[in-house]
Structures are given as structure tokens and as C-alpha cells.
């Protein structure tokens, strides 16, 4: 019962709304089947599969709202949940920023569901673990990894006639491989909607190569270096920038998009002109639901064009206050890249550092988007177009805004955590100290 069809979900939502005595009511219904397998030290440690189905009801009287949740679906339980939400709403203080619920909307259809992923069973998960562990054991390496597959749906409806439904699948795989003496480490992560695209053995071999190549790392002096950021590392910083494009914080002077003296930097060229970032729920490689969680339609939106910020994300309240269109934040983003492979970016580098990924990233200054963190699981020195030797990990202090002004080159975008992002070659990337972590 965890995965309901569109018709089944609407039937439950309509039944809940029929119980309402509130001025407005919204209903959110979600369900999922999630499976996983985890291994460490070349041995499976846990595996399992869980199912969940939950409903949330929000009742509104004027500008007062209350929410109640339940995971029982008989008529008596559903009505009890509605009454409870209405009771809470009457006790709640008024929300001065409350916006009336949306009416019927039109949404783009996205191909977020793959039957191959929905069909994943324990045998499939065991094979993934075997394909990852076995080659590591043969090379005297140690693997620790995790696979999670999810089939889920989200449905929402309200008393104004809005209804939205999306069914999706995802498979996420990651593995860390260590050398026998523990001094070398490699990492790789892959995620897809369609499990047919996942090859755990090939992915693990990348992490194995990094682990073997990163043994006996040498120390380099901290400073400013040309770096090649693999897509996983590039995403770690750029996604923080994309999460910070909120219009209200910019208007109120709390953001890197705030202009001194008031206003925002919307329409200004803040990045290298080759930087283009947009969101599109229908993107075939990284699709998303055609609606945001407040019911607004998600369409193709240009966020950065030729280095110029073209849009900011607005809540419905703040958009009304500012008299502009209420643009929802992106569910995922696509950064355009170039045609070079990662290997070609390395070949074009006279001196530099290859970064597999970052770790323990923390914000330093939200108004400049300055972040600090550590490199990890495979950091290498490049000389004359070749990886020369592994280097000890660094702590970095860098802003994605400054980083994307120091852009040298971009490679072919690949999918990372539901986004599309290319490997990046960046000059003058700031490393401030060394780290003993591998």
C-alpha cells in the first residue's frame, strides 16, 4: 500500500477534504518503499527494506493554521486527524505572512520513475555489494559502501481545487576504499533515477585506483593553487551558492546578492561569462517533480546566464510584498559545461591539484559566501599534464562566487546528487593549512 496510484491518492485526499469545517484545508500524502545494504571492512553489516505511508492535514481559519499527521487511513482516523488540525488552528496565533492557498495548477510531466529501480530486490542489493567488495579483496584493499534505493510518491491537494501527484525512483551508491595500511583512500558516488545506469563494479574500480594511488602522500605548502575539482567536489560549493539565492535575504541585506546601500545585485554580472545555470524538472538526466512543496509549478528557470544572475527564489508572501513573480527555488540545477573530459583537463594543467571531494564544509561569511572545509579521499599533485604524486589533504577557505570568477575551463557535466555539474579547473584556489585525515 505504500505506493499509491494517482487515482488512489486523490480518493484519499478528497475524502479528507470532505471532512473539513475550516476556511481552507490542504492535505499532503506521501508513501515510500526504501531498501538498503551497507558494508564495511569488506563485509555486509546491515540490509533492509522499509515501507511508509503518511498523511498531513493543515487547517486554516483566517490567518491561523494547524497541522496534524497520521498513518492510519480508515474513515474514523482520517476525520479525527481533520478535527485535530482544526483544533490546533483555532489555538494558534495569527501568521501575518500567511498566503491563501493556491487553486488548480498546471504542471509539467517529468520522467522521474524507472521500473528497473522499483523492481530492486535483496538479490540485486547483494550483487552490488559483491561487485564492490570482491575486486577490493583481490587487491588487498578494504571497501566500505552503501546502496539505497527508493520508490516513492508525493501527492497534495487543497480545498481550493489544487491537486498534484508525482511518482519517482532513485538509487544512490557510494563507496570508500582504503589501502591495507590505511594511508590511501579513494571515494566515488553515483546516483540515478534508473538503476540500469548504475555499474557498481566500474564505480568501485575508480575508488580503488584512487586508494592505491594516494598511498604515501607528500606534504605541499598551503597557498593558492590551480585546482581541478571533480564534479562531486564542485557541487559541494556550488550547491551552497544555489541554496543562497533567496530574494528576501538579499532584499534585507543578509546575502551575497545584497547591494550596499539597499537593493539586490540581480541583473549584475558576478561570475565568469561562461557560467550558465538553470533548473528544468523535465531534464532527462536529472528530472524532478513538476511542482514545489507549496504547490507552485516548477518550470524551466534560468538562474545565471553568461555570469549574470537572472532570477532569485521568492516565497509567495515576499513576491507579493515586492510586486514580482513568485519564483520557487529549484528542485535541482543544471550547470552547463564544456566538451573536455576530466583526463583532458588534467593534461592541460602545467601545475595544479586534483580534488576528489570536500568534507566537513562550514559557512564562514554568508555575505561573501566564504566557506571552509577539507579535501578528502584522493588529492593529487599535477605537473606537466600528469598526476605526479598524492598530496596530504588541505583545509580550504573559498567562496564559490570568487571561485567562479577564477574559472579556467569546464568539462562535460555529470549527475551528482540529482544535479548536473561539470568538473572545473579553477585558478588561485585558497588552501590555508594541512590536514592529517586521509
Tab-separated table of C-alpha atoms in Angstrom:
chain	number	residue	atom	x	y	z
A	1	UNK	CA	0.000	0.000	0.000
A	2	UNK	CA	2.999	2.339	0.370
A	3	UNK	CA	2.976	3.372	-3.305
A	4	UNK	CA	-0.449	4.652	-4.289
A	5	UNK	CA	-1.547	5.467	-7.813
A	6	UNK	CA	-2.627	8.967	-8.714
A	7	UNK	CA	-6.264	7.903	-8.532
A	8	UNK	CA	-5.869	6.171	-5.159
A	9	UNK	CA	-4.083	9.173	-3.668
A	10	UNK	CA	-6.718	11.605	-4.932
A	11	UNK	CA	-9.512	9.480	-3.498
A	12	UNK	CA	-7.990	9.671	-0.001
A	13	UNK	CA	-7.252	13.406	-0.272
A	14	UNK	CA	-10.784	14.163	-1.474
A	15	UNK	CA	-12.209	12.140	1.425
A	16	UNK	CA	-10.130	14.116	3.932
A	17	UNK	CA	-11.167	17.459	2.405
A	18	UNK	CA	-14.818	16.433	2.643
A	19	UNK	CA	-14.479	16.297	6.441
A	20	UNK	CA	-13.232	19.903	6.624
A	21	UNK	CA	-15.021	22.676	8.509
A	22	UNK	CA	-12.099	25.106	8.175
A	23	UNK	CA	-11.885	28.180	5.948
A	24	UNK	CA	-9.151	26.396	3.974
A	25	UNK	CA	-7.554	22.993	4.159
A	26	UNK	CA	-4.589	21.317	2.489
A	27	UNK	CA	-3.586	17.662	2.523
A	28	UNK	CA	-0.199	16.093	1.834
A	29	UNK	CA	0.074	12.348	1.243
A	30	UNK	CA	3.417	10.592	0.859
A	31	UNK	CA	4.496	6.986	0.560
A	32	UNK	CA	7.763	5.163	0.016
A	33	UNK	CA	9.499	1.813	-0.232
A	34	UNK	CA	13.165	2.122	0.687
A	35	UNK	CA	15.756	-0.621	0.542
A	36	UNK	CA	19.422	-0.558	1.528
A	37	UNK	CA	22.574	-2.551	2.015
A	38	UNK	CA	25.635	-1.400	3.944
A	39	UNK	CA	29.083	-2.941	4.093
A	40	UNK	CA	32.371	-2.172	5.849
A	41	UNK	CA	35.723	-3.923	6.108
A	42	UNK	CA	34.704	-5.985	3.067
A	43	UNK	CA	31.690	-7.461	4.828
A	44	UNK	CA	27.982	-6.662	4.730
A	45	UNK	CA	26.883	-5.261	8.071
A	46	UNK	CA	23.219	-4.325	7.577
A	47	UNK	CA	20.494	-4.558	4.971
A	48	UNK	CA	16.781	-3.999	4.942
A	49	UNK	CA	13.643	-2.677	3.351
A	50	UNK	CA	11.029	-0.375	4.845
A	51	UNK	CA	7.643	0.934	3.806
A	52	UNK	CA	5.989	4.155	4.892
A	53	UNK	CA	2.702	5.903	4.189
A	54	UNK	CA	1.818	9.161	5.911
A	55	UNK	CA	-0.737	11.938	5.653
A	56	UNK	CA	-0.564	15.527	6.914
A	57	UNK	CA	-3.574	17.840	7.213
A	58	UNK	CA	-3.328	21.625	7.566
A	59	UNK	CA	-6.463	23.522	8.597
A	60	UNK	CA	-6.742	27.304	8.334
A	61	UNK	CA	-9.096	29.792	9.992
A	62	UNK	CA	-8.322	33.302	8.826
A	63	UNK	CA	-4.560	33.543	9.308
A	64	UNK	CA	-4.360	30.821	11.926
A	65	UNK	CA	-3.224	27.363	10.882
A	66	UNK	CA	-2.658	23.988	12.485
A	67	UNK	CA	-1.281	20.702	11.189
A	68	UNK	CA	-1.915	17.125	12.242
A	69	UNK	CA	-0.352	13.931	10.872
A	70	UNK	CA	-1.403	10.282	10.821
A	71	UNK	CA	-0.530	6.932	9.219
A	72	UNK	CA	-3.948	5.267	9.598
A	73	UNK	CA	-6.439	5.567	6.757
A	74	UNK	CA	-9.839	4.356	7.910
A	75	UNK	CA	-12.583	6.983	7.795
A	76	UNK	CA	-12.703	7.443	11.559
A	77	UNK	CA	-8.941	8.089	11.787
A	78	UNK	CA	-8.980	10.488	8.858
A	79	UNK	CA	-11.818	12.538	10.363
A	80	UNK	CA	-10.061	12.554	13.736
A	81	UNK	CA	-6.966	13.999	12.073
A	82	UNK	CA	-9.017	16.755	10.430
A	83	UNK	CA	-10.677	17.683	13.719
A	84	UNK	CA	-7.297	17.748	15.456
A	85	UNK	CA	-5.801	20.066	12.807
A	86	UNK	CA	-8.796	22.392	13.145
A	87	UNK	CA	-8.462	22.377	16.925
A	88	UNK	CA	-4.772	23.309	16.715
A	89	UNK	CA	-5.514	26.058	14.170
A	90	UNK	CA	-8.024	27.738	16.472
A	91	UNK	CA	-5.428	27.837	19.259
A	92	UNK	CA	-2.562	29.088	17.062
A	93	UNK	CA	-1.537	32.755	16.825
A	94	UNK	CA	-2.161	34.582	13.562
A	95	UNK	CA	0.564	34.381	10.937
A	96	UNK	CA	0.903	37.884	9.449
A	97	UNK	CA	2.626	36.408	6.383
A	98	UNK	CA	0.013	33.765	5.651
A	99	UNK	CA	-0.944	33.476	1.981
A	100	UNK	CA	-4.262	31.999	0.797
A	101	UNK	CA	-3.958	28.579	-0.766
A	102	UNK	CA	-3.481	28.184	-4.496
A	103	UNK	CA	-6.223	26.987	-6.782
A	104	UNK	CA	-5.829	24.423	-9.589
A	105	UNK	CA	-2.423	24.476	-11.295
A	106	UNK	CA	-0.903	23.010	-14.449
A	107	UNK	CA	2.303	21.025	-14.011
A	108	UNK	CA	4.960	19.723	-16.380
A	109	UNK	CA	5.258	15.951	-16.635
A	110	UNK	CA	8.673	14.648	-15.580
A	111	UNK	CA	10.106	11.190	-16.172
A	112	UNK	CA	11.191	10.618	-12.570
A	113	UNK	CA	10.114	6.957	-12.362
A	114	UNK	CA	12.009	3.893	-13.622
A	115	UNK	CA	10.527	0.434	-13.260
A	116	UNK	CA	14.016	-1.100	-13.086
A	117	UNK	CA	14.622	0.755	-9.809
A	118	UNK	CA	11.186	-0.080	-8.438
A	119	UNK	CA	11.990	-3.768	-9.098
A	120	UNK	CA	15.169	-3.787	-6.978
A	121	UNK	CA	15.171	-6.710	-4.540
A	122	UNK	CA	17.599	-8.149	-1.956
A	123	UNK	CA	19.386	-10.200	-4.638
A	124	UNK	CA	20.166	-7.023	-6.594
A	125	UNK	CA	21.493	-5.284	-3.477
A	126	UNK	CA	23.639	-8.287	-2.590
A	127	UNK	CA	25.121	-8.322	-6.093
A	128	UNK	CA	26.006	-4.628	-5.843
A	129	UNK	CA	27.802	-5.291	-2.571
A	130	UNK	CA	29.611	-8.299	-4.067
A	131	UNK	CA	30.644	-6.363	-7.198
A	132	UNK	CA	32.162	-3.723	-4.928
A	133	UNK	CA	33.726	-5.926	-2.236
A	134	UNK	CA	35.156	-8.730	-4.385
A	135	UNK	CA	37.605	-6.674	-6.503
A	136	UNK	CA	38.797	-4.882	-3.371
A	137	UNK	CA	39.538	-8.141	-1.551
A	138	UNK	CA	41.507	-9.392	-4.574
A	139	UNK	CA	43.698	-6.253	-4.444
A	140	UNK	CA	44.123	-6.358	-0.644
A	141	UNK	CA	42.004	-3.218	-0.298
A	142	UNK	CA	39.180	-2.515	2.132
A	143	UNK	CA	35.770	-1.289	0.998
A	144	UNK	CA	33.015	0.467	2.938
A	145	UNK	CA	29.910	1.356	0.977
A	146	UNK	CA	26.194	1.993	1.000
A	147	UNK	CA	23.411	1.456	-1.515
A	148	UNK	CA	19.934	2.885	-1.052
A	149	UNK	CA	17.063	2.510	-3.492
A	150	UNK	CA	13.776	4.350	-3.134
A	151	UNK	CA	10.405	4.263	-4.821
A	152	UNK	CA	8.099	6.989	-3.588
A	153	UNK	CA	5.164	9.213	-4.397
A	154	UNK	CA	4.076	12.659	-3.270
A	155	UNK	CA	0.510	13.902	-3.603
A	156	UNK	CA	-1.098	17.110	-2.406
A	157	UNK	CA	-4.492	18.699	-2.647
A	158	UNK	CA	-6.494	21.502	-1.060
A	159	UNK	CA	-9.965	22.922	-0.652
A	160	UNK	CA	-9.333	25.392	-3.485
A	161	UNK	CA	-9.153	22.568	-6.030
A	162	UNK	CA	-5.375	22.124	-6.316
A	163	UNK	CA	-4.095	18.591	-6.855
A	164	UNK	CA	-0.579	17.417	-7.637
A	165	UNK	CA	0.973	13.951	-7.876
A	166	UNK	CA	4.419	12.621	-8.698
A	167	UNK	CA	5.911	9.133	-8.526
A	168	UNK	CA	9.680	8.750	-8.568
A	169	UNK	CA	12.551	6.348	-8.070
A	170	UNK	CA	16.176	6.827	-7.097
A	171	UNK	CA	19.230	4.699	-6.459
A	172	UNK	CA	22.219	6.115	-4.554
A	173	UNK	CA	25.552	4.324	-4.289
A	174	UNK	CA	28.778	5.383	-2.602
A	175	UNK	CA	31.946	3.575	-1.619
A	176	UNK	CA	35.170	4.469	0.167
A	177	UNK	CA	38.175	2.223	-0.495
A	178	UNK	CA	41.235	2.206	1.775
A	179	UNK	CA	44.687	0.727	1.268
A	180	UNK	CA	45.788	-2.113	3.542
A	181	UNK	CA	47.861	0.235	5.696
A	182	UNK	CA	45.083	2.834	5.844
A	183	UNK	CA	47.166	5.630	4.332
A	184	UNK	CA	45.480	5.646	0.925
A	185	UNK	CA	41.814	6.419	0.328
A	186	UNK	CA	39.526	6.702	-2.678
A	187	UNK	CA	35.872	7.618	-2.979
A	188	UNK	CA	33.145	7.555	-5.588
A	189	UNK	CA	29.403	8.271	-5.505
A	190	UNK	CA	26.731	7.682	-8.141
A	191	UNK	CA	23.007	8.405	-8.210
A	192	UNK	CA	20.343	7.796	-10.839
A	193	UNK	CA	16.596	7.525	-11.239
A	194	UNK	CA	17.159	4.415	-13.365
A	195	UNK	CA	19.209	1.653	-11.713
A	196	UNK	CA	20.119	0.288	-15.157
A	197	UNK	CA	22.636	3.134	-15.369
A	198	UNK	CA	24.477	2.048	-12.206
A	199	UNK	CA	27.591	-0.108	-12.531
A	200	UNK	CA	28.908	-0.701	-9.026
A	201	UNK	CA	31.967	-2.621	-10.205
A	202	UNK	CA	33.190	0.111	-12.565
A	203	UNK	CA	32.466	2.792	-9.962
A	204	UNK	CA	34.346	0.876	-7.271
A	205	UNK	CA	37.360	0.468	-9.570
A	206	UNK	CA	37.670	4.274	-9.700
A	207	UNK	CA	37.773	4.423	-5.902
A	208	UNK	CA	40.273	1.537	-5.860
A	209	UNK	CA	42.620	3.341	-8.240
A	210	UNK	CA	42.489	6.461	-6.086
A	211	UNK	CA	43.146	4.463	-2.916
A	212	UNK	CA	46.215	2.742	-4.382
A	213	UNK	CA	47.496	5.965	-5.938
A	214	UNK	CA	47.119	8.042	-2.760
A	215	UNK	CA	49.458	5.958	-0.540
A	216	UNK	CA	52.468	7.808	0.922
A	217	UNK	CA	51.111	11.297	0.299
A	218	UNK	CA	53.571	14.194	0.360
A	219	UNK	CA	53.024	17.500	2.112
A	220	UNK	CA	52.735	20.646	0.000
A	221	UNK	CA	52.831	24.141	1.425
A	222	UNK	CA	49.376	25.714	1.748
A	223	UNK	CA	48.692	28.609	-0.593
A	224	UNK	CA	46.874	29.466	-3.795
A	225	UNK	CA	46.845	26.706	-6.399
A	226	UNK	CA	45.231	25.894	-9.701
A	227	UNK	CA	42.798	23.087	-8.888
A	228	UNK	CA	40.740	20.629	-10.854
A	229	UNK	CA	37.576	19.897	-8.930
A	230	UNK	CA	35.884	16.652	-9.808
A	231	UNK	CA	32.080	17.089	-10.103
A	232	UNK	CA	31.492	15.823	-6.545
A	233	UNK	CA	33.856	18.489	-5.174
A	234	UNK	CA	32.492	21.231	-7.438
A	235	UNK	CA	28.926	20.503	-6.321
A	236	UNK	CA	29.852	20.791	-2.653
A	237	UNK	CA	30.482	24.518	-3.084
A	238	UNK	CA	28.159	25.467	-5.948
A	239	UNK	CA	25.091	23.921	-4.323
A	240	UNK	CA	25.672	26.203	-1.331
A	241	UNK	CA	25.547	29.181	-3.684
A	242	UNK	CA	22.334	27.895	-5.285
A	243	UNK	CA	20.763	27.464	-1.847
A	244	UNK	CA	21.578	31.087	-1.064
A	245	UNK	CA	19.682	32.758	-3.928
A	246	UNK	CA	16.768	33.703	-1.694
A	247	UNK	CA	15.268	37.069	-2.597
A	248	UNK	CA	14.192	38.043	0.914
A	249	UNK	CA	17.642	37.626	2.450
A	250	UNK	CA	19.051	39.644	-0.474
A	251	UNK	CA	16.479	42.424	-0.050
A	252	UNK	CA	17.118	42.538	3.694
A	253	UNK	CA	20.892	42.854	3.300
A	254	UNK	CA	21.789	39.393	4.594
A	255	UNK	CA	23.077	37.783	1.404
A	256	UNK	CA	25.900	37.803	-1.127
A	257	UNK	CA	23.209	39.088	-3.506
A	258	UNK	CA	22.612	42.185	-1.345
A	259	UNK	CA	23.782	45.518	-2.713
A	260	UNK	CA	25.453	48.014	-0.388
A	261	UNK	CA	23.030	50.792	0.384
A	262	UNK	CA	19.999	48.639	-0.415
A	263	UNK	CA	18.606	46.566	-3.248
A	264	UNK	CA	19.971	43.418	-4.820
A	265	UNK	CA	22.590	42.528	-7.390
A	266	UNK	CA	20.057	40.854	-9.644
A	267	UNK	CA	20.999	41.555	-13.255
A	268	UNK	CA	24.666	42.131	-12.446
A	269	UNK	CA	27.494	40.092	-13.911
A	270	UNK	CA	29.042	38.491	-10.830
A	271	UNK	CA	30.668	35.406	-12.355
A	272	UNK	CA	32.719	34.351	-15.358
A	273	UNK	CA	30.664	34.773	-18.526
A	274	UNK	CA	30.898	31.032	-19.243
A	275	UNK	CA	28.819	30.236	-16.152
A	276	UNK	CA	25.248	29.244	-17.054
A	277	UNK	CA	22.996	27.542	-14.515
A	278	UNK	CA	19.327	26.692	-14.898
A	279	UNK	CA	16.728	24.309	-13.495
A	280	UNK	CA	14.407	22.127	-15.544
A	281	UNK	CA	12.218	19.415	-13.976
A	282	UNK	CA	11.987	17.653	-17.351
A	283	UNK	CA	15.753	17.275	-17.801
A	284	UNK	CA	16.223	13.615	-18.856
A	285	UNK	CA	19.408	13.108	-16.822
A	286	UNK	CA	18.241	14.780	-13.601
A	287	UNK	CA	14.438	15.035	-13.598
A	288	UNK	CA	12.406	16.459	-10.721
A	289	UNK	CA	8.756	16.764	-9.779
A	290	UNK	CA	6.906	19.443	-11.735
A	291	UNK	CA	5.773	21.193	-8.545
A	292	UNK	CA	7.304	22.646	-5.394
A	293	UNK	CA	6.121	21.616	-1.946
A	294	UNK	CA	3.821	24.637	-1.664
A	295	UNK	CA	2.066	23.618	-4.889
A	296	UNK	CA	3.655	26.107	-7.253
A	297	UNK	CA	4.547	24.777	-10.719
A	298	UNK	CA	8.228	24.151	-11.427
A	299	UNK	CA	9.220	25.180	-14.944
A	300	UNK	CA	12.496	25.719	-16.713
A	301	UNK	CA	14.148	28.682	-14.965
A	302	UNK	CA	17.378	30.442	-15.845
A	303	UNK	CA	19.241	31.402	-12.674
A	304	UNK	CA	22.583	32.502	-14.110
A	305	UNK	CA	23.174	33.412	-17.749
A	306	UNK	CA	26.638	34.322	-19.007
A	307	UNK	CA	27.684	35.085	-15.437
A	308	UNK	CA	24.652	37.318	-14.778
A	309	UNK	CA	22.124	36.428	-12.057
A	310	UNK	CA	18.738	36.458	-13.798
A	311	UNK	CA	16.424	35.198	-11.050
A	312	UNK	CA	16.114	34.871	-7.293
A	313	UNK	CA	13.828	32.490	-5.410
A	314	UNK	CA	10.745	34.101	-3.849
A	315	UNK	CA	8.200	32.837	-1.368
A	316	UNK	CA	4.655	33.753	-2.361
A	317	UNK	CA	4.453	36.257	0.507
A	318	UNK	CA	7.694	38.037	-0.349
A	319	UNK	CA	6.854	38.119	-4.063
A	320	UNK	CA	3.506	39.780	-3.305
A	321	UNK	CA	5.182	42.270	-0.980
A	322	UNK	CA	7.755	43.146	-3.656
A	323	UNK	CA	5.254	43.077	-6.514
A	324	UNK	CA	7.101	40.428	-8.540
A	325	UNK	CA	6.542	36.886	-9.798
A	326	UNK	CA	6.780	34.205	-7.110
A	327	UNK	CA	9.608	32.008	-8.429
A	328	UNK	CA	10.041	28.783	-6.398
A	329	UNK	CA	13.560	27.583	-5.531
A	330	UNK	CA	14.995	24.913	-7.837
A	331	UNK	CA	14.465	21.238	-7.063
A	332	UNK	CA	17.812	20.590	-8.727
A	333	UNK	CA	20.058	22.514	-11.105
A	334	UNK	CA	21.995	22.014	-14.311
A	335	UNK	CA	25.307	23.776	-14.864
A	336	UNK	CA	26.419	23.870	-18.458
A	337	UNK	CA	29.985	22.787	-19.114
A	338	UNK	CA	32.440	22.188	-21.879
A	339	UNK	CA	33.457	19.204	-24.004
A	340	UNK	CA	36.642	18.163	-22.224
A	341	UNK	CA	36.906	15.033	-20.139
A	342	UNK	CA	38.469	15.072	-16.680
A	343	UNK	CA	41.583	13.493	-18.184
A	344	UNK	CA	41.832	16.277	-20.767
A	345	UNK	CA	41.552	18.923	-18.054
A	346	UNK	CA	44.447	17.251	-16.255
A	347	UNK	CA	46.522	17.120	-19.467
A	348	UNK	CA	46.043	20.860	-19.955
A	349	UNK	CA	47.380	21.689	-16.482
A	350	UNK	CA	51.047	22.634	-16.027
A	351	UNK	CA	50.899	22.668	-12.226
A	352	UNK	CA	47.875	22.064	-10.054
A	353	UNK	CA	45.969	19.889	-7.605
A	354	UNK	CA	43.235	17.353	-8.356
A	355	UNK	CA	40.496	17.239	-5.695
A	356	UNK	CA	38.183	14.228	-5.457
A	357	UNK	CA	35.787	15.732	-2.918
A	358	UNK	CA	35.422	18.041	0.056
A	359	UNK	CA	34.381	17.219	3.597
A	360	UNK	CA	33.106	18.991	6.724
A	361	UNK	CA	32.175	22.201	4.920
A	362	UNK	CA	31.078	25.084	7.126
A	363	UNK	CA	29.957	28.637	6.376
A	364	UNK	CA	32.309	31.443	7.407
A	365	UNK	CA	30.586	34.556	5.996
A	366	UNK	CA	27.119	34.451	4.347
A	367	UNK	CA	27.581	37.880	2.761
A	368	UNK	CA	30.585	36.739	0.745
A	369	UNK	CA	29.641	33.023	0.697
A	370	UNK	CA	33.010	32.177	2.205
A	371	UNK	CA	33.244	28.508	3.207
A	372	UNK	CA	35.871	26.360	4.871
A	373	UNK	CA	36.352	22.612	4.728
A	374	UNK	CA	38.764	19.791	3.959
A	375	UNK	CA	39.829	17.835	0.906
A	376	UNK	CA	39.485	14.078	1.281
A	377	UNK	CA	39.766	10.612	-0.297
A	378	UNK	CA	42.227	11.329	-3.086
A	379	UNK	CA	44.128	14.611	-3.505
A	380	UNK	CA	46.910	14.656	-6.101
A	381	UNK	CA	49.614	16.983	-7.431
A	382	UNK	CA	49.592	17.582	-11.193
A	383	UNK	CA	52.720	18.541	-13.136
A	384	UNK	CA	53.088	18.903	-16.897
A	385	UNK	CA	49.691	17.388	-17.577
A	386	UNK	CA	50.177	14.272	-15.462
A	387	UNK	CA	49.317	13.222	-11.914
A	388	UNK	CA	52.747	13.304	-10.284
A	389	UNK	CA	52.080	12.088	-6.730
A	390	UNK	CA	49.482	12.131	-3.944
A	391	UNK	CA	49.495	15.030	-1.512
A	392	UNK	CA	48.292	15.410	2.046
A	393	UNK	CA	44.859	16.875	2.425
A	394	UNK	CA	44.261	20.590	2.850
A	395	UNK	CA	41.868	22.869	4.647
A	396	UNK	CA	40.434	25.419	2.217
A	397	UNK	CA	38.856	28.848	2.593
A	398	UNK	CA	36.994	29.748	-0.564
A	399	UNK	CA	33.825	31.334	-1.905
A	400	UNK	CA	32.009	29.811	-4.898
A	401	UNK	CA	31.475	33.360	-6.181
A	402	UNK	CA	35.220	34.056	-6.213
A	403	UNK	CA	35.875	30.526	-7.479
A	404	UNK	CA	33.569	31.007	-10.469
A	405	UNK	CA	35.362	34.230	-11.340
A	406	UNK	CA	38.647	32.300	-11.480
A	407	UNK	CA	37.325	29.747	-13.937
A	408	UNK	CA	39.901	28.321	-16.352
A	409	UNK	CA	37.958	25.515	-18.019
A	410	UNK	CA	34.972	23.183	-17.630
A	411	UNK	CA	34.435	19.569	-18.581
A	412	UNK	CA	31.390	17.523	-19.526
A	413	UNK	CA	28.598	17.736	-16.898
A	414	UNK	CA	27.722	14.583	-14.978
A	415	UNK	CA	24.993	13.848	-12.459
A	416	UNK	CA	25.817	14.372	-8.782
A	417	UNK	CA	23.122	14.134	-6.090
A	418	UNK	CA	20.311	14.958	-8.500
A	419	UNK	CA	22.118	17.836	-10.224
A	420	UNK	CA	24.197	18.092	-13.403
A	421	UNK	CA	27.618	19.644	-12.911
A	422	UNK	CA	30.932	19.595	-14.805
A	423	UNK	CA	34.461	19.128	-13.480
A	424	UNK	CA	36.008	22.571	-13.051
A	425	UNK	CA	39.512	23.921	-13.500
A	426	UNK	CA	39.981	26.896	-11.152
A	427	UNK	CA	42.998	29.162	-10.638
A	428	UNK	CA	44.079	30.675	-7.314
A	429	UNK	CA	42.055	28.343	-5.107
A	430	UNK	CA	42.959	29.047	-1.466
A	431	UNK	CA	44.342	26.301	0.766
A	432	UNK	CA	45.094	27.573	4.259
A	433	UNK	CA	46.569	24.599	6.158
A	434	UNK	CA	47.272	20.867	6.036
A	435	UNK	CA	45.088	18.049	7.338
A	436	UNK	CA	46.262	14.621	8.509
A	437	UNK	CA	42.981	12.959	7.514
A	438	UNK	CA	43.104	10.604	4.539
